[in-house]
Short mmCIF file of N, CA and C in Angstrom, two decimals:
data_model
loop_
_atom_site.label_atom_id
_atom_site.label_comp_id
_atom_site.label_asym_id
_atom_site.label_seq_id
_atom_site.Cartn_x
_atom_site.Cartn_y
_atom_site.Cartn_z
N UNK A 1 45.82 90.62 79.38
CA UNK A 1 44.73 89.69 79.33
C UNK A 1 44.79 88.84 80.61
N UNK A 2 43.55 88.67 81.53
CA UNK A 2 43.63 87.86 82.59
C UNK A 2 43.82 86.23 82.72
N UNK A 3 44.16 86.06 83.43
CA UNK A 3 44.69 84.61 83.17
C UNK A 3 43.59 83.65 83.02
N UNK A 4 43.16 82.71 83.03
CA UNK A 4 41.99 82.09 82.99
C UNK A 4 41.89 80.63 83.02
N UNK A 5 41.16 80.01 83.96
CA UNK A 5 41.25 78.33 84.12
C UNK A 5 40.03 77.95 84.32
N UNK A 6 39.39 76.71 83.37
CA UNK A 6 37.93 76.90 82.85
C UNK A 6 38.15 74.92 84.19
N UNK A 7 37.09 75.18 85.12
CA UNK A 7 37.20 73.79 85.71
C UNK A 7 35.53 73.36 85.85
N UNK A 8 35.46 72.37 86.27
CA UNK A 8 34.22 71.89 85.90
C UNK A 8 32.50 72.34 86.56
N UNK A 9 33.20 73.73 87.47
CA UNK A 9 32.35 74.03 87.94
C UNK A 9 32.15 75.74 87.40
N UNK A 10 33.34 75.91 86.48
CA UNK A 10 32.54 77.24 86.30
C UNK A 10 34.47 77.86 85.36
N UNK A 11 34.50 79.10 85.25
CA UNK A 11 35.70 79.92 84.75
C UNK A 11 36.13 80.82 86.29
N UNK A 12 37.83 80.47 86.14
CA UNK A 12 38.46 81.46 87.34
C UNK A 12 39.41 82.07 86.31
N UNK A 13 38.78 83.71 86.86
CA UNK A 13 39.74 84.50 86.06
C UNK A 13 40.26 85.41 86.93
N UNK A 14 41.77 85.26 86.70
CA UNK A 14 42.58 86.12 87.69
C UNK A 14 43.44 87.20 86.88
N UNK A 15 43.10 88.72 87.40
CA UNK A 15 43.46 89.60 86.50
C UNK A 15 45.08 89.56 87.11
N UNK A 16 45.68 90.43 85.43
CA UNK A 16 47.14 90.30 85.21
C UNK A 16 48.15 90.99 86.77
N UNK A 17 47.45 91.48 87.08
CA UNK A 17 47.80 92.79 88.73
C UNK A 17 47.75 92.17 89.94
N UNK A 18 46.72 91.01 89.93
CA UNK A 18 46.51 90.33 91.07
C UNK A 18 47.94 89.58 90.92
N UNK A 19 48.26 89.09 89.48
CA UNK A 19 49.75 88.26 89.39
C UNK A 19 50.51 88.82 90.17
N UNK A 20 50.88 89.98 89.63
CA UNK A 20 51.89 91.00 89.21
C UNK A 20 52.21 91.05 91.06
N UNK A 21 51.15 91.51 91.43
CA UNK A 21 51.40 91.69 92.88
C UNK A 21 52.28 90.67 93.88
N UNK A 22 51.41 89.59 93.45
CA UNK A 22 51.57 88.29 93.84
C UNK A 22 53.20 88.09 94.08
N UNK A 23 53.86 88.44 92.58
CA UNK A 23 54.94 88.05 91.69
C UNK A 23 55.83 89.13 92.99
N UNK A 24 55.57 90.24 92.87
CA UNK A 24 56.56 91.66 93.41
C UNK A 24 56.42 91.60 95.36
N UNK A 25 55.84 91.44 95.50
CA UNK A 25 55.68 90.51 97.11
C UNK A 25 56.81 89.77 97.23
N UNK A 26 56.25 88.78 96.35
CA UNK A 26 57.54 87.24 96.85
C UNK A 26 58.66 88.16 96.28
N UNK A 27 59.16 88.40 95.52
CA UNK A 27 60.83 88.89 95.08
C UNK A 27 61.11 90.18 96.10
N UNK A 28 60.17 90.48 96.93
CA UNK A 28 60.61 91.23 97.84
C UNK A 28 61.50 90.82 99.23
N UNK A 29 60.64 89.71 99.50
CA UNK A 29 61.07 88.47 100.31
C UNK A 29 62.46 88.29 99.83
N UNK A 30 62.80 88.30 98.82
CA UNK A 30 64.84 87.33 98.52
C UNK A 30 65.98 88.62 99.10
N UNK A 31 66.36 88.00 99.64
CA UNK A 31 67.67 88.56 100.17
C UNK A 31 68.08 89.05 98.99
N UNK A 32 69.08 90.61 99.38
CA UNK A 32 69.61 91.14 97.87
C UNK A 32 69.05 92.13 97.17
N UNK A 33 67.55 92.06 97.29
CA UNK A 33 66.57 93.20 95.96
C UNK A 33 66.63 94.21 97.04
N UNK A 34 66.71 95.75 96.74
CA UNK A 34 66.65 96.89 97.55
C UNK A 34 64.73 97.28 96.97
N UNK A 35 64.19 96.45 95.64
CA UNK A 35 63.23 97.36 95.46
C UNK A 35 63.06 97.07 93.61
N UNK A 36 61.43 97.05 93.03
CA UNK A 36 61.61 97.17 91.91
C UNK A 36 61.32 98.50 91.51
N UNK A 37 61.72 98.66 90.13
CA UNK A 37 62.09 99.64 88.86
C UNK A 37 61.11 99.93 88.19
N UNK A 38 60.47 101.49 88.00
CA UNK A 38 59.76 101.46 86.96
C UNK A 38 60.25 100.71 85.68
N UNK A 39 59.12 100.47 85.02
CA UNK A 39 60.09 99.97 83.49
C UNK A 39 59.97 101.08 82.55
N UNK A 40 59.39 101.97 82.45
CA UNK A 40 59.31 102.98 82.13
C UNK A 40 60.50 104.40 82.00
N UNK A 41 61.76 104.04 81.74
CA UNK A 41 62.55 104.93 81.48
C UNK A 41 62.62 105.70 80.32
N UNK A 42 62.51 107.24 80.72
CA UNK A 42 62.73 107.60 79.34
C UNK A 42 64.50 108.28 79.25
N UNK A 43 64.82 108.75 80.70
CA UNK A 43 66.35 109.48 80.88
C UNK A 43 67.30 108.48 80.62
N UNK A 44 66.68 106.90 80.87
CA UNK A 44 67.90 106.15 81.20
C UNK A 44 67.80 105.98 82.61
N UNK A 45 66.98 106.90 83.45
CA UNK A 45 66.82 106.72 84.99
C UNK A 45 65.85 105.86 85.21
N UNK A 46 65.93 105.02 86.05
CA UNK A 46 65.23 104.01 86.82
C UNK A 46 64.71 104.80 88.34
N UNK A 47 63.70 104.57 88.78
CA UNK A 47 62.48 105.10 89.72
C UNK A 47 62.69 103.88 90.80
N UNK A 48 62.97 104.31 91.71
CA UNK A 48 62.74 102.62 92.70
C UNK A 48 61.61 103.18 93.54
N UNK A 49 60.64 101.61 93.31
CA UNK A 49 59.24 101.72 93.53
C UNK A 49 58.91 102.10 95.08
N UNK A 50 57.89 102.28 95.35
CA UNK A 50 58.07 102.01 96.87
C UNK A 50 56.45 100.92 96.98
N UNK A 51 56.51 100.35 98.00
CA UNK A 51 55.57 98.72 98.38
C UNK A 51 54.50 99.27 97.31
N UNK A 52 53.45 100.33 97.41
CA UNK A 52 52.20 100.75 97.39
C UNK A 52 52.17 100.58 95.47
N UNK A 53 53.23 100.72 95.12
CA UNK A 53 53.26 100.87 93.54
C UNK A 53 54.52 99.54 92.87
N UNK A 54 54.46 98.47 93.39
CA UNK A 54 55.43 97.31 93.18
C UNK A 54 54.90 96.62 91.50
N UNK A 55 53.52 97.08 91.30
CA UNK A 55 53.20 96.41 90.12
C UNK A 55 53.86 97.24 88.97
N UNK A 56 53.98 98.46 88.95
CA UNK A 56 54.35 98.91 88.13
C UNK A 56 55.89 98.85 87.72
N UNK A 57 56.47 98.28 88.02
CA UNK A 57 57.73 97.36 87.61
C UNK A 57 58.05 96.11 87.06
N UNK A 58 56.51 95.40 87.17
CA UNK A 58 56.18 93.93 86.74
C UNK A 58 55.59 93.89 85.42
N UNK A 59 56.02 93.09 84.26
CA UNK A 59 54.75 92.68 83.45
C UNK A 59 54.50 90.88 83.57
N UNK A 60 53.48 91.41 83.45
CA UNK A 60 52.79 89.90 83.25
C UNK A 60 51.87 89.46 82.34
N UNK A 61 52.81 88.19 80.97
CA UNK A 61 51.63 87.95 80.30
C UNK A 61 50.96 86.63 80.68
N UNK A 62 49.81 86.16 79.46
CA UNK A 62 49.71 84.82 80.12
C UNK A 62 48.82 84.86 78.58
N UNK A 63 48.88 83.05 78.36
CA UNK A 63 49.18 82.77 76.93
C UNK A 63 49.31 81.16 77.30
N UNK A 64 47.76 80.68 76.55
CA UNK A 64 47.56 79.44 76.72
C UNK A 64 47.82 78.54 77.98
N UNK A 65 47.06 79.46 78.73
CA UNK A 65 47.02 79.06 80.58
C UNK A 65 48.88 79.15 81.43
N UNK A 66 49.61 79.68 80.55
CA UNK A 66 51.19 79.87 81.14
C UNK A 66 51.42 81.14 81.03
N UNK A 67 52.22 81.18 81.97
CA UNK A 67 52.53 82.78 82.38
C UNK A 67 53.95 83.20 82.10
N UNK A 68 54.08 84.25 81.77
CA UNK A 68 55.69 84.97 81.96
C UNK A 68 55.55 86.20 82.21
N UNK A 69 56.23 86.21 83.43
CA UNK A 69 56.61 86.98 84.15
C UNK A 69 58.02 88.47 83.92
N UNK A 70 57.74 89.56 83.88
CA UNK A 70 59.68 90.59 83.96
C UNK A 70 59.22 91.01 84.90
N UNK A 71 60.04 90.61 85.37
CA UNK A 71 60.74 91.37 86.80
C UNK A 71 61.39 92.57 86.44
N UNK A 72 61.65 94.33 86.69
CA UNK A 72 62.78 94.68 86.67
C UNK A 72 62.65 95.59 88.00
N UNK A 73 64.13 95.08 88.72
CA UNK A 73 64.41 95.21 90.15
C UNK A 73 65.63 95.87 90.18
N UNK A 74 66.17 96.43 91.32
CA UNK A 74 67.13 97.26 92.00
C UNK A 74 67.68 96.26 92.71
N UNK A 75 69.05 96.12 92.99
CA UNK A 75 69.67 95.39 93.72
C UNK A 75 70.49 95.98 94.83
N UNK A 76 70.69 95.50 96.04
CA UNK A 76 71.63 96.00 96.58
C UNK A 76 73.46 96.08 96.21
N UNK A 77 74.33 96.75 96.37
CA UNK A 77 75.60 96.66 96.24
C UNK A 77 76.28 95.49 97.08
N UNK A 78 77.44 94.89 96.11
CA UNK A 78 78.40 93.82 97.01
C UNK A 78 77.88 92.37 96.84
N UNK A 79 76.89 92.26 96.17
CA UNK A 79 76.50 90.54 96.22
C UNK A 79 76.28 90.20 94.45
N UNK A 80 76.17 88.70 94.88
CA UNK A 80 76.16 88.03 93.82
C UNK A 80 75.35 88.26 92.54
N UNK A 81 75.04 88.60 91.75
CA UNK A 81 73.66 89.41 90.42
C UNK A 81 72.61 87.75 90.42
N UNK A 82 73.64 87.31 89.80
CA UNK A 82 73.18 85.57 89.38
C UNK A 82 72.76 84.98 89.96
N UNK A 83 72.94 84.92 91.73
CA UNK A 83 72.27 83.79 92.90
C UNK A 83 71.44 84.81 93.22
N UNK A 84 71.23 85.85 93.61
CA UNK A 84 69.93 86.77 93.70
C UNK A 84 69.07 86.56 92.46
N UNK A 85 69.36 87.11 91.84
CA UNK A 85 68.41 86.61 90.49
C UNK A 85 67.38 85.44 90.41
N UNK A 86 68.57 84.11 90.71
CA UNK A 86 68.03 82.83 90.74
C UNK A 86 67.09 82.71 91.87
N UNK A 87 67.51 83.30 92.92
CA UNK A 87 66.59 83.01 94.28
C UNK A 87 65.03 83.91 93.89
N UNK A 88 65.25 84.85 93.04
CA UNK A 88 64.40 85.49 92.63
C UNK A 88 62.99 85.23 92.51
N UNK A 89 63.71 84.09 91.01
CA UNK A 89 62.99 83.56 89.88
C UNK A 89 62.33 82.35 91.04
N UNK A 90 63.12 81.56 91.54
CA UNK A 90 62.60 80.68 92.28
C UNK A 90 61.69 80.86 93.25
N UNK A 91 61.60 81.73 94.12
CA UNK A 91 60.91 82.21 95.06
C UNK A 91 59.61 82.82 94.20
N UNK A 92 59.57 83.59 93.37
CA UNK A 92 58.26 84.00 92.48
C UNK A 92 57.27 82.66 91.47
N UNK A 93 58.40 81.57 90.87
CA UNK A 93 57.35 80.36 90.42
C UNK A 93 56.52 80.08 91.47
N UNK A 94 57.33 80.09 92.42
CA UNK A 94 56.96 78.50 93.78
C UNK A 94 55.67 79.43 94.46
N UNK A 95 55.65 80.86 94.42
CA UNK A 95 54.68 81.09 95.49
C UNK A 95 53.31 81.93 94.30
N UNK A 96 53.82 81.77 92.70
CA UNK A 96 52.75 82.42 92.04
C UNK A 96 52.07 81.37 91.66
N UNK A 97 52.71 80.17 91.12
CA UNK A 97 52.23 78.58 91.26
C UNK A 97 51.40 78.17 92.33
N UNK A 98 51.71 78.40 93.56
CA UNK A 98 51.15 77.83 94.92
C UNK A 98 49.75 78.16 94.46
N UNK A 99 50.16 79.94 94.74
CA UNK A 99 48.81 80.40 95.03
C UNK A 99 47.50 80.79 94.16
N UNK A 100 48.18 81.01 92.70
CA UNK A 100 47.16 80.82 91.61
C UNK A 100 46.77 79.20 91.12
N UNK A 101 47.89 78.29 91.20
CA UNK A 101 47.57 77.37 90.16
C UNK A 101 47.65 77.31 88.73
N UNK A 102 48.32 77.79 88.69
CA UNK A 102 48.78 78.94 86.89
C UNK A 102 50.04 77.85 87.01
N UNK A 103 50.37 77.57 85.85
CA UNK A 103 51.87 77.06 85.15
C UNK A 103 52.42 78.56 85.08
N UNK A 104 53.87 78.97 85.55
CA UNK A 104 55.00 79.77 85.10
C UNK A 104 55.34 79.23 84.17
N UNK A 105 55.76 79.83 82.75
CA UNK A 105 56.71 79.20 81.81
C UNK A 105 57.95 79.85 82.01
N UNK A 106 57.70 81.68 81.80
CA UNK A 106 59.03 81.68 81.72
C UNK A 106 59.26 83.16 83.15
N UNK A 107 60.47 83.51 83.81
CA UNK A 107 60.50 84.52 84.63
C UNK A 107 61.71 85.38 84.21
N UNK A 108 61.58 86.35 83.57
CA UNK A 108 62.81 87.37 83.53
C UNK A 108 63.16 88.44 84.33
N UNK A 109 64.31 88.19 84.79
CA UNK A 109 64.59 89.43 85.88
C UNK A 109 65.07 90.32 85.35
N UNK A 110 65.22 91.88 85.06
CA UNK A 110 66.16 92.65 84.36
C UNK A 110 66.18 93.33 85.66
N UNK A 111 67.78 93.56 85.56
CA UNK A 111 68.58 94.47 86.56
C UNK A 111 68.98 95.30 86.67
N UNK A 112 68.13 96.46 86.85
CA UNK A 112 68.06 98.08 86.39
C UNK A 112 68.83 98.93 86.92
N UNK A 113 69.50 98.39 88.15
CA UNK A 113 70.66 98.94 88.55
C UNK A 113 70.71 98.32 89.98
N UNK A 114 71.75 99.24 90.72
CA UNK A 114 72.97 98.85 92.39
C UNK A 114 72.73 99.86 92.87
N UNK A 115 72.48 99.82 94.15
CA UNK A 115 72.05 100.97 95.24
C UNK A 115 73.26 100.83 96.16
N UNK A 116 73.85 102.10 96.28
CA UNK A 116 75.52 102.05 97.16
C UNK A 116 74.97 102.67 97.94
N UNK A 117 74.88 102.13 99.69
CA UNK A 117 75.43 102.40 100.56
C UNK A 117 75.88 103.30 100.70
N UNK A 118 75.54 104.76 101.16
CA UNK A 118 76.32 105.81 101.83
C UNK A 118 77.16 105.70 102.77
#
């Protein structure tokens, strides 16, 4: 369902993909992510997306003008899960906030796996 903010000059409705995009952009930006994850596993295997298909790793609902956001992303090997994560989450409120004007309520990252370095 698209998000929707009724202001005194009319209804802005911003579909769930325009988020989603929005959302998978900025978490591309944080140091750490190699890439998001289909969410769609049926092997147990995770798909790492490439730019052109980043939404399809995202959901996004939205529910009484607030949004929540899953993330599920690929990480690189050797670093921290928890301060990537956090830089994540932070970097996706601050720039889906900026640029929609939408309240984030909540952002979940799931961490679908570690990409080793050959």
């Amino acid at each position: 369902m698209p998000a929707k903010e009724i202001t005194k000059y009319g209804l802005i409705s911003i579909d769930d993909n325009v988020i989603a995009r929005l959302a998978g952009i900025s978490a591309m930006e944080s140091y750490g992510i190699v890439g998001m994850a289909s969410k769609n596993a049926t092997d147990g295997l995770f798909e790492l997306l490439k730019w052109d298909h980043l939404t399809r790793g995202i959901k996004v609902y939205s529910k009484d003008n607030k949004l929540i956001i899953d993330l599920h992303v690929i990480l690189e090997y050797g670093i921290k899960i928890s301060v990537v994560a956090k830089n994540i989450i932070d970097r996706v409120k601050f720039n889906v906030e900026n640029l929609t004007g939408m309240t984030v309520d909540k952002i979940n990252v799931h961490v679908q796996g570690i990409r080793v370095e050959k």
